[in-house]
Amino acid sequence: GNSVTQMEGPVTLSEEAFLTINCTYTATGYPSLFWYVQYPGEGLQLLLKATKADDKGSNKGFEATYRKETTSFHLEKGSVQVSDSAVYFCALSVMEYGNKLVFGAGTILRVKS
Amino acid sequence: DGGITQSPKYLFRKEGQNVTLSCEQNLNHDAMYWYRQDPGQGLRLIYYSQIVNDFQKGDIAEGYSVSREKKESFPLTVTSAQKNPTAFYLCASSMAGFYGYTFGSGTRLTVV
């Protein structure tokens, strides 16, 4: 089946630290991969995406590279800010599943000043 | 500006009452979705619709109902049959293809 596994949180970092949130997937077809961010009390916002192997998605200093050989899409940021504190969701979609998104459980990120 | 509007943001209902959550989009998206989010958990798909007048059950459809009479609107009714309705409900829409979803800001439903 289709599934996404994310590292468990919460992840607590100091401001300007390096961030990695691991995400691995299993998929029945060739998936597109996404990272979404959710700030407290709000809906989800698309952070970045990648649609084929070796593509790198990037936005607001965050990056993730589609690694087909390791079925991974890890999220990274070189220097986090307090304003990055949120819940981060990794997700995939496959055409064989009607392009519906399959989400990971989410990882809480807390950044301390 | 285009987007998805969910209303109300907070909703309180007594146990045993049906309640309808509104979701409207002006993005001209064909597909719309309802998800449920519980504290500390991921998103679970309730219902989705890929075209007007058609919808399919997701993973946790029991106790919920939907309609899709217009492209812009996809209301969700939480019925008295839903055993544990208190949750945060998210509506989303998408274009055909691998573009991901646009989400509304959510409705927090509390049943007392």
mmCIF file of C-alpha atoms in Angstrom:
data_model
loop_
_atom_site.group_PDB
_atom_site.id
_atom_site.type_symbol
_atom_site.label_atom_id
_atom_site.label_comp_id
_atom_site.label_asym_id
_atom_site.label_seq_id
_atom_site.Cartn_x
_atom_site.Cartn_y
_atom_site.Cartn_z
ATOM 1 C CA GLY A 1 0.000 0.000 0.000
ATOM 2 C CA ASN A 2 0.875 3.674 0.233
ATOM 3 C CA SER A 3 2.256 5.045 3.491
ATOM 4 C CA VAL A 4 4.516 7.735 4.919
ATOM 5 C CA THR A 5 6.666 7.434 8.024
ATOM 6 C CA GLN A 6 8.057 10.502 9.766
ATOM 7 C CA MET A 7 10.406 10.816 12.687
ATOM 8 C CA GLU A 8 8.600 11.213 15.969
ATOM 9 C CA GLY A 9 8.647 14.520 17.723
ATOM 10 C CA PRO A 10 8.696 16.844 19.300
ATOM 11 C CA VAL A 11 11.965 18.122 17.896
ATOM 12 C CA THR A 12 13.339 20.934 20.051
ATOM 13 C CA LEU A 13 16.112 23.147 18.692
ATOM 14 C CA SER A 14 17.774 26.416 19.558
ATOM 15 C CA GLU A 15 17.521 29.316 17.131
ATOM 16 C CA GLU A 16 19.998 29.086 14.216
ATOM 17 C CA ALA A 17 20.431 25.320 14.650
ATOM 18 C CA PHE A 18 20.338 22.929 11.686
ATOM 19 C CA LEU A 19 17.084 21.064 11.147
ATOM 20 C CA THR A 20 16.472 17.634 9.682
ATOM 21 C CA ILE A 21 13.086 15.895 9.785
ATOM 22 C CA ASN A 22 13.226 12.410 8.321
ATOM 23 C CA CYS A 23 10.529 11.097 6.006
ATOM 24 C CA THR A 24 10.399 7.738 4.231
ATOM 25 C CA TYR A 25 7.635 6.310 2.112
ATOM 26 C CA THR A 26 6.234 3.218 0.458
ATOM 27 C CA ALA A 27 4.155 3.583 -2.690
ATOM 28 C CA THR A 28 2.442 1.309 -5.192
ATOM 29 C CA GLY A 29 3.240 3.613 -8.089
ATOM 30 C CA TYR A 30 5.564 6.532 -8.809
ATOM 31 C CA PRO A 31 4.684 9.124 -6.157
ATOM 32 C CA SER A 32 4.893 12.886 -5.967
ATOM 33 C CA LEU A 33 6.165 14.038 -2.575
ATOM 34 C CA PHE A 34 5.183 17.022 -0.458
ATOM 35 C CA TRP A 35 5.955 18.795 2.790
ATOM 36 C CA TYR A 36 3.183 20.742 4.487
ATOM 37 C CA VAL A 37 3.414 23.015 7.530
ATOM 38 C CA GLN A 38 0.686 23.686 10.094
ATOM 39 C CA TYR A 39 0.888 26.635 12.489
ATOM 40 C CA PRO A 40 -1.167 26.464 15.718
ATOM 41 C CA GLY A 41 -4.912 26.576 15.134
ATOM 42 C CA GLU A 42 -4.595 26.819 11.363
ATOM 43 C CA GLY A 43 -4.914 24.653 8.277
ATOM 44 C CA LEU A 44 -1.982 23.179 6.372
ATOM 45 C CA GLN A 45 0.133 25.153 3.929
ATOM 46 C CA LEU A 46 2.175 23.621 1.145
ATOM 47 C CA LEU A 47 5.847 24.168 1.948
ATOM 48 C CA LEU A 48 7.531 22.400 -0.975
ATOM 49 C CA LYS A 49 7.122 19.506 -3.367
ATOM 50 C CA ALA A 50 9.004 17.246 -5.784
ATOM 51 C CA THR A 51 7.485 15.192 -8.562
ATOM 52 C CA LYS A 52 10.348 12.999 -9.772
ATOM 53 C CA ALA A 53 13.507 11.341 -8.538
ATOM 54 C CA ASP A 54 16.450 13.649 -7.693
ATOM 55 C CA ASP A 55 14.218 16.739 -7.796
ATOM 56 C CA LYS A 56 14.879 19.197 -4.991
ATOM 57 C CA GLY A 57 11.979 21.195 -3.610
ATOM 58 C CA SER A 58 12.799 24.419 -1.787
ATOM 59 C CA ASN A 59 10.960 27.288 -0.133
ATOM 60 C CA LYS A 60 11.651 29.781 2.690
ATOM 61 C CA GLY A 61 15.072 28.224 3.356
ATOM 62 C CA PHE A 62 13.671 24.690 3.618
ATOM 63 C CA GLU A 63 14.819 21.984 1.198
ATOM 64 C CA ALA A 64 14.027 18.344 0.491
ATOM 65 C CA THR A 65 15.412 16.016 -2.182
ATOM 66 C CA TYR A 66 13.413 13.145 -3.701
ATOM 67 C CA ARG A 67 15.592 10.040 -3.199
ATOM 68 C CA LYS A 68 14.068 7.078 -5.029
ATOM 69 C CA GLU A 69 16.863 4.674 -4.067
ATOM 70 C CA THR A 70 16.259 5.209 -0.354
ATOM 71 C CA THR A 71 12.521 6.084 -0.684
ATOM 72 C CA SER A 72 13.115 9.235 1.340
ATOM 73 C CA PHE A 73 12.243 12.934 1.297
ATOM 74 C CA HIS A 74 13.958 14.427 4.337
ATOM 75 C CA LEU A 75 13.259 18.067 5.207
ATOM 76 C CA GLU A 76 16.244 20.309 6.027
ATOM 77 C CA LYS A 77 16.888 23.906 6.970
ATOM 78 C CA GLY A 78 20.276 25.380 7.685
ATOM 79 C CA SER A 79 19.270 27.858 10.389
ATOM 80 C CA VAL A 80 15.875 27.668 12.095
ATOM 81 C CA GLN A 81 14.008 30.598 13.616
ATOM 82 C CA VAL A 82 11.461 30.756 16.407
ATOM 83 C CA SER A 83 8.830 31.484 13.757
ATOM 84 C CA ASP A 84 9.483 28.030 12.227
ATOM 85 C CA SER A 85 7.836 26.392 15.245
ATOM 86 C CA ALA A 86 4.967 24.371 13.799
ATOM 87 C CA VAL A 87 3.899 20.853 12.847
ATOM 88 C CA TYR A 88 5.434 19.482 9.644
ATOM 89 C CA PHE A 89 3.703 16.819 7.561
ATOM 90 C CA CYS A 90 5.290 14.712 4.841
ATOM 91 C CA ALA A 91 2.860 13.404 2.214
ATOM 92 C CA LEU A 92 2.720 11.537 -1.078
ATOM 93 C CA SER A 93 0.277 11.148 -3.903
ATOM 94 C CA VAL A 94 0.122 8.507 -6.622
ATOM 95 C CA MET A 95 -1.999 8.454 -9.750
ATOM 96 C CA GLU A 96 -3.090 4.895 -9.006
ATOM 97 C CA TYR A 97 -4.675 6.162 -5.786
ATOM 98 C CA GLY A 98 -6.528 8.959 -7.574
ATOM 99 C CA ASN A 99 -3.902 11.537 -6.597
ATOM 100 C CA LYS A 100 -5.240 11.635 -3.043
ATOM 101 C CA LEU A 101 -2.649 12.698 -0.516
ATOM 102 C CA VAL A 102 -1.402 10.200 2.058
ATOM 103 C CA PHE A 103 0.014 11.951 5.113
ATOM 104 C CA GLY A 104 2.560 11.042 7.719
ATOM 105 C CA ALA A 105 1.674 11.527 11.383
ATOM 106 C CA GLY A 106 3.372 14.921 11.557
ATOM 107 C CA THR A 107 6.432 16.134 13.476
ATOM 108 C CA ILE A 108 6.203 18.948 16.008
ATOM 109 C CA LEU A 109 9.111 21.403 15.799
ATOM 110 C CA ARG A 110 9.821 23.752 18.704
ATOM 111 C CA VAL A 111 12.506 26.407 18.303
ATOM 112 C CA LYS A 112 13.765 28.193 21.414
ATOM 113 C CA SER A 113 15.306 31.661 21.392
ATOM 114 C CA ASP B 1 -7.980 36.401 -3.799
ATOM 115 C CA GLY B 2 -8.722 32.738 -4.371
ATOM 116 C CA GLY B 3 -8.880 30.315 -1.519
ATOM 117 C CA ILE B 4 -10.929 27.991 0.640
ATOM 118 C CA THR B 5 -13.223 29.267 3.346
ATOM 119 C CA GLN B 6 -14.351 27.090 6.225
ATOM 120 C CA SER B 7 -16.972 28.264 8.623
ATOM 121 C CA PRO B 8 -17.445 28.578 11.468
ATOM 122 C CA LYS B 9 -13.966 28.487 13.021
ATOM 123 C CA TYR B 10 -15.333 27.162 16.323
ATOM 124 C CA LEU B 11 -18.521 25.150 16.769
ATOM 125 C CA PHE B 12 -20.139 23.765 19.894
ATOM 126 C CA ARG B 13 -22.958 21.250 19.820
ATOM 127 C CA LYS B 14 -24.808 19.059 22.243
ATOM 128 C CA GLU B 15 -24.420 15.307 22.016
ATOM 129 C CA GLY B 16 -27.004 13.721 19.729
ATOM 130 C CA GLN B 17 -27.374 16.721 17.411
ATOM 131 C CA ASN B 18 -26.370 16.756 13.774
ATOM 132 C CA VAL B 19 -24.125 19.612 12.699
ATOM 133 C CA THR B 20 -23.014 20.823 9.261
ATOM 134 C CA LEU B 21 -19.594 22.304 8.545
ATOM 135 C CA SER B 22 -19.270 24.618 5.572
ATOM 136 C CA CYS B 23 -16.486 24.545 2.965
ATOM 137 C CA GLU B 24 -16.428 26.885 -0.045
ATOM 138 C CA GLN B 25 -13.660 27.380 -2.628
ATOM 139 C CA ASN B 26 -13.234 29.871 -5.459
ATOM 140 C CA LEU B 27 -10.155 28.241 -6.986
ATOM 141 C CA ASN B 28 -12.093 26.415 -9.690
ATOM 142 C CA HIS B 29 -10.709 23.143 -8.340
ATOM 143 C CA ASP B 30 -12.491 19.955 -9.339
ATOM 144 C CA ALA B 31 -11.621 17.844 -6.302
ATOM 145 C CA MET B 32 -12.493 18.518 -2.663
ATOM 146 C CA TYR B 33 -11.679 16.625 0.527
ATOM 147 C CA TRP B 34 -12.575 16.448 4.198
ATOM 148 C CA TYR B 35 -10.038 15.403 6.821
ATOM 149 C CA ARG B 36 -10.257 14.923 10.552
ATOM 150 C CA GLN B 37 -7.330 15.772 12.828
ATOM 151 C CA ASP B 38 -7.161 14.686 16.462
ATOM 152 C CA PRO B 39 -4.643 16.127 18.965
ATOM 153 C CA GLY B 40 -1.138 14.892 18.275
ATOM 154 C CA GLN B 41 -2.278 12.817 15.322
ATOM 155 C CA GLY B 42 -2.082 13.017 11.586
ATOM 156 C CA LEU B 43 -4.886 13.598 9.132
ATOM 157 C CA ARG B 44 -7.515 10.983 8.355
ATOM 158 C CA LEU B 45 -9.619 11.174 5.192
ATOM 159 C CA ILE B 46 -13.376 11.265 5.758
ATOM 160 C CA TYR B 47 -14.864 11.855 2.284
ATOM 161 C CA TYR B 48 -13.699 13.179 -1.034
ATOM 162 C CA SER B 49 -15.284 14.327 -4.271
ATOM 163 C CA GLN B 50 -13.560 14.548 -7.632
ATOM 164 C CA ILE B 51 -16.514 15.916 -9.561
ATOM 165 C CA VAL B 52 -19.871 17.565 -8.920
ATOM 166 C CA ASN B 53 -22.655 15.197 -7.807
ATOM 167 C CA ASP B 54 -20.183 12.438 -7.000
ATOM 168 C CA PHE B 55 -18.270 11.581 -3.826
ATOM 169 C CA GLN B 56 -16.520 8.619 -2.231
ATOM 170 C CA LYS B 57 -15.913 7.423 1.311
ATOM 171 C CA GLY B 58 -12.486 7.821 2.792
ATOM 172 C CA ASP B 59 -10.952 5.858 5.633
ATOM 173 C CA ILE B 60 -13.292 7.012 8.424
ATOM 174 C CA ALA B 61 -16.646 7.851 6.766
ATOM 175 C CA GLU B 62 -18.913 6.239 9.378
ATOM 176 C CA GLY B 63 -21.090 8.828 11.110
ATOM 177 C CA TYR B 64 -20.484 11.501 8.454
ATOM 178 C CA SER B 65 -22.288 12.562 5.281
ATOM 179 C CA VAL B 66 -21.481 14.996 2.463
ATOM 180 C CA SER B 67 -23.010 16.517 -0.656
ATOM 181 C CA ARG B 68 -21.473 18.094 -3.765
ATOM 182 C CA GLU B 69 -24.242 19.947 -5.577
ATOM 183 C CA LYS B 70 -21.962 22.770 -6.725
ATOM 184 C CA LYS B 71 -18.306 22.784 -7.732
ATOM 185 C CA GLU B 72 -17.543 25.451 -5.145
ATOM 186 C CA SER B 73 -19.160 23.818 -2.133
ATOM 187 C CA PHE B 74 -18.601 20.583 -0.197
ATOM 188 C CA PRO B 75 -20.426 20.661 3.168
ATOM 189 C CA LEU B 76 -19.809 17.968 5.789
ATOM 190 C CA THR B 77 -22.524 16.817 8.190
ATOM 191 C CA VAL B 78 -21.426 15.211 11.426
ATOM 192 C CA THR B 79 -24.331 13.024 12.467
ATOM 193 C CA SER B 80 -25.353 11.731 15.879
ATOM 194 C CA ALA B 81 -24.040 8.332 14.758
ATOM 195 C CA GLN B 82 -20.445 9.586 14.959
ATOM 196 C CA LYS B 83 -19.207 8.181 18.266
ATOM 197 C CA ASN B 84 -16.478 10.703 18.992
ATOM 198 C CA PRO B 85 -17.064 13.859 16.921
ATOM 199 C CA THR B 86 -14.933 16.330 18.871
ATOM 200 C CA ALA B 87 -11.992 17.128 16.566
ATOM 201 C CA PHE B 88 -10.434 19.647 14.195
ATOM 202 C CA TYR B 89 -11.914 19.336 10.691
ATOM 203 C CA LEU B 90 -10.001 20.408 7.596
ATOM 204 C CA CYS B 91 -11.330 20.907 4.100
ATOM 205 C CA ALA B 92 -9.051 20.910 1.054
ATOM 206 C CA SER B 93 -9.283 21.182 -2.706
ATOM 207 C CA SER B 94 -7.029 20.347 -5.624
ATOM 208 C CA MET B 95 -6.642 20.526 -9.361
ATOM 209 C CA ALA B 96 -6.280 17.338 -11.335
ATOM 210 C CA GLY B 97 -2.716 16.090 -11.354
ATOM 211 C CA PHE B 98 0.189 16.229 -8.898
ATOM 212 C CA TYR B 99 -0.272 19.711 -7.528
ATOM 213 C CA GLY B 100 -1.049 18.927 -3.927
ATOM 214 C CA TYR B 101 -3.899 20.448 -1.977
ATOM 215 C CA THR B 102 -4.984 23.886 -0.830
ATOM 216 C CA PHE B 103 -6.382 23.755 2.707
ATOM 217 C CA GLY B 104 -8.929 25.825 4.558
ATOM 218 C CA SER B 105 -8.186 27.159 8.037
ATOM 219 C CA GLY B 106 -10.252 24.470 9.729
ATOM 220 C CA THR B 107 -13.268 24.161 12.031
ATOM 221 C CA ARG B 108 -12.832 23.034 15.615
ATOM 222 C CA LEU B 109 -15.925 21.092 16.654
ATOM 223 C CA THR B 110 -16.605 20.432 20.321
ATOM 224 C CA VAL B 111 -19.497 18.213 21.325
ATOM 225 C CA VAL B 112 -20.589 18.475 24.928
#
